[in-house]
Coordinates of C-alpha atoms in Angstrom, one line a residue:
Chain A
X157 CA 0.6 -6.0 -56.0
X158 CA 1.1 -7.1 -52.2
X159 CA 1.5 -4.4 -49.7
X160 CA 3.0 -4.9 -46.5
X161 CA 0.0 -6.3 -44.0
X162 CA 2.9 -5.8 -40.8
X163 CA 4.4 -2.9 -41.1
X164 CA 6.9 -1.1 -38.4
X165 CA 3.4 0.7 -37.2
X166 CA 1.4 -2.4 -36.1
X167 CA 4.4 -4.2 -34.3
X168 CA 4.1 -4.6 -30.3
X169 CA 7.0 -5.3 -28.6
X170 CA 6.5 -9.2 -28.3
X171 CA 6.9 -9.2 -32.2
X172 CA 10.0 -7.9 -32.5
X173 CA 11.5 -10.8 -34.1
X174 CA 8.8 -10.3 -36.8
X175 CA 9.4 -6.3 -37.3
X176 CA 12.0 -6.8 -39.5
X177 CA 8.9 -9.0 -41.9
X178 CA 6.2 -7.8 -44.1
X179 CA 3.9 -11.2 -43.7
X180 CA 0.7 -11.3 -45.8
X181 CA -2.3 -12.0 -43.0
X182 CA -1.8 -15.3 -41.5
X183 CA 2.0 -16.7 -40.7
X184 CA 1.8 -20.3 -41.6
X185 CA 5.4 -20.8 -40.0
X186 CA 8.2 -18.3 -38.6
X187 CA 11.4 -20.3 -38.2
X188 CA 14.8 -18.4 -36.0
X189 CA 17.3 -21.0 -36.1
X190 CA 18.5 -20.0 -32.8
X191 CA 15.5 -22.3 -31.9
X192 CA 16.7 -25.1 -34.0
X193 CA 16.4 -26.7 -37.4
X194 CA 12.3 -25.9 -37.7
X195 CA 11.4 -29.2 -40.1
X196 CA 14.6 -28.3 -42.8
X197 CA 15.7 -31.0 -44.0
X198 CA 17.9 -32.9 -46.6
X199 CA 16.5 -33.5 -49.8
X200 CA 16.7 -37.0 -51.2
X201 CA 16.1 -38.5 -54.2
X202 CA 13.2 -41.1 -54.7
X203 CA 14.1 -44.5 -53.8
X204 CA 12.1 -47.7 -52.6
X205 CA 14.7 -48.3 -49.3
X206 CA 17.5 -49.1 -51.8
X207 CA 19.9 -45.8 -51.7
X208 CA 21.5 -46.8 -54.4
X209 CA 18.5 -46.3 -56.6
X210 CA 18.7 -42.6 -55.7
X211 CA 20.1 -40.4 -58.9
X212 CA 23.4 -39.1 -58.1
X213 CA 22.5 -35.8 -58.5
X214 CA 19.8 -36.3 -55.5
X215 CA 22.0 -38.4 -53.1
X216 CA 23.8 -36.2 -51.3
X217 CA 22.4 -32.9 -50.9
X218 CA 24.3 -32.7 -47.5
X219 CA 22.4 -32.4 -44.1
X220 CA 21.5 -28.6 -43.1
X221 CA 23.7 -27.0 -40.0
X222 CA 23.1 -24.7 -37.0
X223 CA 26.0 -22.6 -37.3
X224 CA 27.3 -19.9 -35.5
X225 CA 29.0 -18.5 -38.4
X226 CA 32.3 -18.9 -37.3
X227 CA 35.3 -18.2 -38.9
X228 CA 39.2 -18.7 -38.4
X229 CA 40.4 -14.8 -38.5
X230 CA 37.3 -13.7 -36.1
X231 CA 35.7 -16.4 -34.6
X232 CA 32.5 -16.3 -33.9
X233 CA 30.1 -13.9 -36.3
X234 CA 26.6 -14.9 -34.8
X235 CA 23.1 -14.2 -36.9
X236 CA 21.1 -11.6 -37.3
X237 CA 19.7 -11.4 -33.9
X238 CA 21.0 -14.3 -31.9
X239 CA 23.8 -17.3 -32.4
X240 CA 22.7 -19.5 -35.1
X241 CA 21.7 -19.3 -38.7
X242 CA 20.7 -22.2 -40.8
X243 CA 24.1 -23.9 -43.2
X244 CA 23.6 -25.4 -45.9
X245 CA 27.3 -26.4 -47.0
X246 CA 28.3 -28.2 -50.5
X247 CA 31.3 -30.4 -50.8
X248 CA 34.5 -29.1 -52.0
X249 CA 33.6 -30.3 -55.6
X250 CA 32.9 -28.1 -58.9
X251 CA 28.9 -28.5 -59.7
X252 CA 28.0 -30.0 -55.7
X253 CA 24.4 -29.0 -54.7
X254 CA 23.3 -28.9 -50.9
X255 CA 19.6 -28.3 -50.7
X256 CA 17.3 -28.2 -47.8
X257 CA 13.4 -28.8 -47.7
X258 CA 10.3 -27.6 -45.7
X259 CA 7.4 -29.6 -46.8
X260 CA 3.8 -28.8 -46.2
X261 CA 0.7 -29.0 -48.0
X262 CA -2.1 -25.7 -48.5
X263 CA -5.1 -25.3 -47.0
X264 CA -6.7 -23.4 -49.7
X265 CA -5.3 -22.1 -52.6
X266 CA -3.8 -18.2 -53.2
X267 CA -1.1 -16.0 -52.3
X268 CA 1.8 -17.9 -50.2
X269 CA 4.6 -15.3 -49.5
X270 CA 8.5 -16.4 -48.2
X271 CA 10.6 -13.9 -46.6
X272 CA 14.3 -14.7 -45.2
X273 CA 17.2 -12.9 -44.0
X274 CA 20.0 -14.7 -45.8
X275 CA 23.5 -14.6 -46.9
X276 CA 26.0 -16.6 -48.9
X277 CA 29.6 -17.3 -48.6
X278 CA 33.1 -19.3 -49.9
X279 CA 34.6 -21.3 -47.7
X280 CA 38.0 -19.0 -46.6
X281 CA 40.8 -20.2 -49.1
X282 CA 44.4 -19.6 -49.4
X283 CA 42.6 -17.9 -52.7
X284 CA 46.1 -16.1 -53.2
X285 CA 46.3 -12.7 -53.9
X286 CA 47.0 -12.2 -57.6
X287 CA 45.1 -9.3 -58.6
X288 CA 43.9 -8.1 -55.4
X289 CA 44.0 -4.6 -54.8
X290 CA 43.2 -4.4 -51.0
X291 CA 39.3 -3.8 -51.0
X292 CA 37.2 -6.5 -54.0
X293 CA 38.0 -10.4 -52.0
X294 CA 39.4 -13.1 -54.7
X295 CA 37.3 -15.0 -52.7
X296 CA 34.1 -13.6 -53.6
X297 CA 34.6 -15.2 -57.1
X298 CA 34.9 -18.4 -55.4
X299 CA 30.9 -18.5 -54.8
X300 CA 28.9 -20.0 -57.3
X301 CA 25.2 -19.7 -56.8
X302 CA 22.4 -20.2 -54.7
X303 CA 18.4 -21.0 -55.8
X304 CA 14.9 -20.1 -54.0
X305 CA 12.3 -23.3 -55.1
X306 CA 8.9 -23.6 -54.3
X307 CA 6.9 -26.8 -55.3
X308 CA 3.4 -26.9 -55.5
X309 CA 0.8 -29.3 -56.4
X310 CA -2.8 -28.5 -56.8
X311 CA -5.0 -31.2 -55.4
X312 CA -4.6 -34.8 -56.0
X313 CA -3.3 -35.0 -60.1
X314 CA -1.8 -31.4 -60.6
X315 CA -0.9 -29.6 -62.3
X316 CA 2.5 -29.3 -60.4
X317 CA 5.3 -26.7 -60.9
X318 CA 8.1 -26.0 -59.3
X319 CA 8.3 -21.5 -59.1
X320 CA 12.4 -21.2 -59.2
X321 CA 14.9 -18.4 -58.9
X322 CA 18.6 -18.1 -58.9
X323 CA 21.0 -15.6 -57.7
X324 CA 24.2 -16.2 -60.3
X325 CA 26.7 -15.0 -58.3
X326 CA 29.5 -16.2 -61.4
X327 CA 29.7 -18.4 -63.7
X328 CA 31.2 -21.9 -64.1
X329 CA 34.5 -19.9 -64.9
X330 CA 34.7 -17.9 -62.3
X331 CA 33.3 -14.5 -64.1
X332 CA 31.0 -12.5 -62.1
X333 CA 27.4 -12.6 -63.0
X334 CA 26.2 -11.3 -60.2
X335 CA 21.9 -11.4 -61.8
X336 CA 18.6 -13.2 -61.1
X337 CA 17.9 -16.1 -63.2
X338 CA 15.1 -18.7 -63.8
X339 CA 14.6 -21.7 -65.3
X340 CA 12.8 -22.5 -68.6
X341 CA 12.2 -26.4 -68.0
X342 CA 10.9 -27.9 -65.4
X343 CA 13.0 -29.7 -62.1
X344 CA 13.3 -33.5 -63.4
X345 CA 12.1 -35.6 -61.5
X346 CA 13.3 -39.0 -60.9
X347 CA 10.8 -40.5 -63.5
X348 CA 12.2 -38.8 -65.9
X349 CA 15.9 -39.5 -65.2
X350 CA 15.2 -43.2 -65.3
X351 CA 13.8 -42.2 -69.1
X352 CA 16.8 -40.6 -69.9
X353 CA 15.3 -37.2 -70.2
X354 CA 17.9 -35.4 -68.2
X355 CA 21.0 -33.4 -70.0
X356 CA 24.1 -32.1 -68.7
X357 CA 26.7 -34.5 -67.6
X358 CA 28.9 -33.1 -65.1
X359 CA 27.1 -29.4 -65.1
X360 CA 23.5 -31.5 -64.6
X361 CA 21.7 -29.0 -62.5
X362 CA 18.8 -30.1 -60.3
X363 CA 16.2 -27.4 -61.2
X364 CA 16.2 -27.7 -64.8
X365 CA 16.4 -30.1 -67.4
X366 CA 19.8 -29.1 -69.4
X367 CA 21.8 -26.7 -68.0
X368 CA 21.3 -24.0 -70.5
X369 CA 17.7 -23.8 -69.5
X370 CA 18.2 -20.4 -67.8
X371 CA 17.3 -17.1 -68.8
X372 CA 18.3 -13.6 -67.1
X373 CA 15.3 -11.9 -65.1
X374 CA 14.7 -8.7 -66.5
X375 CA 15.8 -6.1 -64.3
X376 CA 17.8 -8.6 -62.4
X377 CA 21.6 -7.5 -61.7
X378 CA 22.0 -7.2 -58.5
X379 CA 25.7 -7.5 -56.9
X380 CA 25.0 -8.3 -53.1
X381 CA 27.2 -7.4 -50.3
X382 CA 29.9 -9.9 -50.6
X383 CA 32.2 -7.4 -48.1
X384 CA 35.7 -8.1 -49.4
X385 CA 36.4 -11.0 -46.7
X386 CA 35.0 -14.5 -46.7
X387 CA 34.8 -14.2 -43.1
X388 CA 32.2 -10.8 -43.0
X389 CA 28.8 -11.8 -42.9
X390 CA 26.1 -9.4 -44.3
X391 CA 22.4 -10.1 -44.1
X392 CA 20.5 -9.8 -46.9
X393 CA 16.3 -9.6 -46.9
X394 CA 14.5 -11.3 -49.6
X395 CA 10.7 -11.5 -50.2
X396 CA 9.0 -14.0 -52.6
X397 CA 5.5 -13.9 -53.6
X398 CA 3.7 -16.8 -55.7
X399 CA 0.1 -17.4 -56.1
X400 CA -0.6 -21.1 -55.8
X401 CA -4.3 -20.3 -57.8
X402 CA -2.6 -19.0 -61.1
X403 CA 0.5 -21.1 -60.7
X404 CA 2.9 -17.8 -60.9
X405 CA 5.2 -16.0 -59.2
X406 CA 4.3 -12.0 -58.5
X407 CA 7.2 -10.4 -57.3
X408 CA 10.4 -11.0 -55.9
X409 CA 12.4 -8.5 -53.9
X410 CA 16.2 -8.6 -52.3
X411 CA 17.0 -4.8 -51.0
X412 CA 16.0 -2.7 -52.7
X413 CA 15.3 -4.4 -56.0
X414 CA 12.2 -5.6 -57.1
X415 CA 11.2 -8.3 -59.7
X416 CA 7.6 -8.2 -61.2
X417 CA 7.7 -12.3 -62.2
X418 CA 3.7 -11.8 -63.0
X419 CA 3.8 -12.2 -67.0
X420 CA 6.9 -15.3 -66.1
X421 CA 5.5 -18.8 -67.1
X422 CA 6.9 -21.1 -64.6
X423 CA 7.4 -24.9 -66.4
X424 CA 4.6 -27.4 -65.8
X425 CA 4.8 -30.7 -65.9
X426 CA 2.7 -32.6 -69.2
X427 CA 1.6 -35.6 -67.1
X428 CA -0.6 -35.1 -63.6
X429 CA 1.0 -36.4 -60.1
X430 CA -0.8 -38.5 -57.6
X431 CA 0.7 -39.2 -54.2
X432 CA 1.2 -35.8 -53.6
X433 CA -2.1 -33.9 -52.9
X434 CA -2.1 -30.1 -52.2
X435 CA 1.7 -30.3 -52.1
X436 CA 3.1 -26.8 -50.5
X437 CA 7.3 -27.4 -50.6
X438 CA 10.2 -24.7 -50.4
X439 CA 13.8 -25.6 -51.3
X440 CA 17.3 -23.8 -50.2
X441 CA 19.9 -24.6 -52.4
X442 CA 23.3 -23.2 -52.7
X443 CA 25.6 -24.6 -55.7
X444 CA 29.4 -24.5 -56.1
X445 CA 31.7 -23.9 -59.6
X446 CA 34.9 -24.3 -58.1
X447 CA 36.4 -27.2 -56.1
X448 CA 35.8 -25.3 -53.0
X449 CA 33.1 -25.2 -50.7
X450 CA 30.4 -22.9 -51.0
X451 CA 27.7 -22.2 -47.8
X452 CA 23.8 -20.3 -47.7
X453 CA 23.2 -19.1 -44.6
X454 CA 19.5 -18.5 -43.1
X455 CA 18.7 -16.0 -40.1
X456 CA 15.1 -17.1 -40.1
X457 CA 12.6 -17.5 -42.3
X458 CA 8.8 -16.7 -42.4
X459 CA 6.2 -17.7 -44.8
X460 CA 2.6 -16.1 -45.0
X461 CA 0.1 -17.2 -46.6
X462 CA -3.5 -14.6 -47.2
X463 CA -6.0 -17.3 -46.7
Chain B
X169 CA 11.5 -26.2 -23.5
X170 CA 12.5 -29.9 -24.6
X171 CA 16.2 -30.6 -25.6
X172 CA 17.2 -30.4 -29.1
X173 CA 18.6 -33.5 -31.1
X174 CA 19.3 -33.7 -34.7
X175 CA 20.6 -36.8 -36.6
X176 CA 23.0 -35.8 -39.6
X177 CA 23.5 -38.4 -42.2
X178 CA 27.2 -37.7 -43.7
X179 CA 27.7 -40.3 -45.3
X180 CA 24.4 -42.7 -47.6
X181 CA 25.3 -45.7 -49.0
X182 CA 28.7 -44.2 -50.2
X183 CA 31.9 -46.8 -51.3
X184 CA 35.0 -45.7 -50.3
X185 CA 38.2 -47.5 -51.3
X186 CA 41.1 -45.8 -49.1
X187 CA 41.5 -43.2 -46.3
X188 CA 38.8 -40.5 -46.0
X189 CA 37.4 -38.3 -43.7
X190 CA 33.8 -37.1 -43.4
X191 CA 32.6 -33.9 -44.4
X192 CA 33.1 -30.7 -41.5
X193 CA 29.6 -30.4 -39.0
X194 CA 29.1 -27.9 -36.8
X195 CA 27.3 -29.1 -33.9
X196 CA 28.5 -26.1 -31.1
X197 CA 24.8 -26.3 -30.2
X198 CA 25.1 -29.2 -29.1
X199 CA 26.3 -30.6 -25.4
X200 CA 27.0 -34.7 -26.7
X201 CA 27.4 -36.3 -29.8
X202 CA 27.1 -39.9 -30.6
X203 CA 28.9 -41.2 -34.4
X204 CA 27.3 -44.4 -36.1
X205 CA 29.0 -46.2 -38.3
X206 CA 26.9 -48.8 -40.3
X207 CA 29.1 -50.8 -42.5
X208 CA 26.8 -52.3 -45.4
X209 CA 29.5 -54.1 -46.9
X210 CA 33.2 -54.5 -46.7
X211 CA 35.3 -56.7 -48.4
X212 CA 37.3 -59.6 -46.2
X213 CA 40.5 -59.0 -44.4
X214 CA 39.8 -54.9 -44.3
X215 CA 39.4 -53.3 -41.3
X216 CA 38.2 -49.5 -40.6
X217 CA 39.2 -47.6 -37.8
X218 CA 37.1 -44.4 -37.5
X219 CA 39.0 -41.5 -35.3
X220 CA 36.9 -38.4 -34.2
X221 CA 38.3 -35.3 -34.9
X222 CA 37.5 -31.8 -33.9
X223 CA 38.1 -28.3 -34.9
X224 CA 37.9 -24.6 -34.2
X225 CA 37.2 -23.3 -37.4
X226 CA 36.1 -26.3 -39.8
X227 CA 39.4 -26.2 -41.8
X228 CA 42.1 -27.7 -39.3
X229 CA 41.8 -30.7 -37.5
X230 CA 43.1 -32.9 -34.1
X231 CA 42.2 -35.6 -32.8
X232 CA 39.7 -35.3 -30.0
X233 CA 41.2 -37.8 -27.6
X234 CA 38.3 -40.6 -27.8
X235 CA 39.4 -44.0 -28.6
X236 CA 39.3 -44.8 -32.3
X237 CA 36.6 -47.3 -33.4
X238 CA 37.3 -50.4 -35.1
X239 CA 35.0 -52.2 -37.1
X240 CA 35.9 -55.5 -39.8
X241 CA 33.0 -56.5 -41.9
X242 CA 29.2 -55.4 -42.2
X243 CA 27.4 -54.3 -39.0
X244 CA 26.9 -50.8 -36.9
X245 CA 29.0 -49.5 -34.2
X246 CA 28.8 -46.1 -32.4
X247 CA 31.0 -43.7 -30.5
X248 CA 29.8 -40.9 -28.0
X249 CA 31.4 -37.8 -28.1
X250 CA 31.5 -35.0 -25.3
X251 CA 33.1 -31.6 -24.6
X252 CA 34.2 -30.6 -28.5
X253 CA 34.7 -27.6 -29.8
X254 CA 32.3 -26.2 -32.8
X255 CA 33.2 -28.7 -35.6
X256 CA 33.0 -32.8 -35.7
X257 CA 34.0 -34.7 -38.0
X258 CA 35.3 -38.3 -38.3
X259 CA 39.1 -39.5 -40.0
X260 CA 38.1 -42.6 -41.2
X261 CA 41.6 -45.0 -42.3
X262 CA 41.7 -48.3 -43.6
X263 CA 44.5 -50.7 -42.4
X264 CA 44.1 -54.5 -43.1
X265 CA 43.9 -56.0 -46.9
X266 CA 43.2 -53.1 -49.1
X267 CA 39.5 -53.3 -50.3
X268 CA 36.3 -51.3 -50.6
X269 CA 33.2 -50.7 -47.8
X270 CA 30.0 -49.4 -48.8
X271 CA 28.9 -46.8 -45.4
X272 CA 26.2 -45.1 -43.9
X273 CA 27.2 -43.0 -41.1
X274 CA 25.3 -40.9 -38.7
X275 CA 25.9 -38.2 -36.2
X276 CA 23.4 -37.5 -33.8
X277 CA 23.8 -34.6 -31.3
X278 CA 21.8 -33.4 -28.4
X279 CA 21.9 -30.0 -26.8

């Protein structure tokens, strides 16, 4: 298992941005968003310059934000160590995806490690206050999920897989889940949506082929640090480890849980992939239940990588 | 260290048939803004006017004072925005004979 290359005991004082990481040997990209949007992007479905070819699941993932996480009780919240955080902001729409998109390729293949300080929020609601007993936030009920997606592609045909998991914060009724998920299919792609592969109707998700492709991570409840209020912004630290040589994930951490994802098959697709050598991808996504809006908020990011 | 831009794309190819108005951006980052509208289609007789709006907080909205933009029939126009608060966002109304327009609009910021 990784241990920490940075730890508090080799960091000078010009790192101290990257104190609060644990980056395997070589950062391949540290992103602050007080320094701007750092290549994330929206993702858009394939298309040949005609939008309306794109599936409507993939056409309007929403651009990212810069925001200063700011809020109409307190104003402005700031991030973790400066103004800005990366937004990603769905549509006040039950089942809306927003998903943003780093894309790079690998120069070798082997451990790739992404770390973030991140949080999630409702957009503040006259939620009402039927059963609110001063302290848990109606609103936090409000949030539906948000998803961690790498995509990978080894050499010029594949195999490609797409290393996925899911914080289900509640249900598509509003119940808290509050657990790690992943899928058990793999992301459709737009090939396969033109052949009809894809389930789900309304509740199509993005990262999986029917919606009930999802199982629990064991060991994976994990209630995060909603804080009552949509307006109170937490940080939280995750920590992602995948090996692009054996196609897995190896741990996951948020806190002070950790995931071993090692024995986890992550879906492959059957047919290889050209057009996409050494493809090295990470996705954002946040996703909404409720017709209200729902935002993932980034500090900064970094990704490592150990070769 | 160079200015930042970014160009948002609110709106991709997206049909609307009555009032509407684009989806909250923050852009307090940012020191101008610059909206374009690029009607792909739009049925005959209907005109759009576009009227940017700002806010403090994303969820309540006024007018920012710029002229609305008017547009009838397919083409792009663009309005330059300076000294708004943290949210943009554009209150688009249709006036004319009622109808549908197909839209990609833009907002490109600089700060």
């Amino acid at each position: 298992m990784h241990s920490a290359a940075g730890g508090a005991g080799r960091t000078r004082p010009a790192d101290v941005r990257l104190s609060k990481f644990s980056p395997l040997p070589r950062v391949l990209y540290f992103d602050d968003f007080d320094e701007g949007m750092n290549g994330w992007c929206e993702l858009v479905g394939n298309h040949t310059g005609n939008l309306d070819q794109i599936r409507p699941i993939a056409k309007d993932f929403r651009p990212p934000q810069l925001s200063s996480c700011t809020f109409f009780d307190i104003g402005t919240h700031g991030s973790v160590d400066g103004t800005y955080a990366l937004k990603l902001a769905t549509r006040p729409q039950a089942n809306h995806s927003a998903v943003a998109i780093k894309r790079m390729t690998y120069a070798a293949r082997g451990l790739v490690q992404f770390e973030a300080y991140l949080t999630f929020k409702s957009e503040p609601v006259m939620a009402g206050d039927r059963g609110w007993d001063g302290n848990q936030a109606p609103s936090e009920r409000l949030f539906g999920e948000f998803t961690l997606s790498n995509d990978i592609c080894v050499g010029e045909t594949g195999p490609r897989c797409h290393g996925v998991i899911r914080y289900r914060n509640t249900d598509a009724d509003g119940s808290l889940v509050q657990r790690w998920i992943r899928p058990t299919s793999v992301e459709p792609t737009t090939k396969m949506d033109r052949l009809g592969l894809v389930k789900g109707g309304a509740r199509q998700d993005f990262f999986s082929l029917r919606p009930e492709d999802w199982v629990a991570v064991r060991g994976g409840r994990q209630p995060l640090c909603f804080n009552e209020t949509a307006s109170k912004v937490n940080w939280h630290y995750v920590r992602w480890l995948f090996d692009t040589s054996r196609l897995r994930s190896l741990e996951f951490q948020c806190n002070d849980m950790r995931l071993d994802l090692r024995d986890v098959i992550v879906p492959t697709y059957q047919e290889p992939y050209r057009g996409i050598a050494n493809l090295l991808n990470l996705y954002v996504a946040v996703r909404t239940h409720a017709n209200v809006r729902n935002f993932l908020y980034l500090d900064s990011v970094l990704v490592s990588v150990d070769w | 260290m160079l200015r930042r831009s970014f160009t948002a794309v609110l709106e991709k190819g997206s049909t609307f048939d009555g009032d509407f108005a684009t989806e909250p951006y923050e852009a307090g980052w940012a020191l101008e803004a610059r909206w374009f509208v690029n009607v792909l289609r739009a049925d005959d007789g209907l005109e759009l006017s576009f009227v940017p709006q700002v806010s403090p907080d994303g969820s309540r909205w006024c007018d920012s004072g710029e002229e609305a933009m008017r547009l009838c029939g397919a083409g792009l126009a663009s309005l330059p925005m300076r000294n708004f608060g943290s949210w943009l966002r554009l209150d688009a109304r249709m006036v004319g004979t009622p109808g549908s327009a197909t839209l990609i609009i833009y907002l490109a910021l600089k700060g």
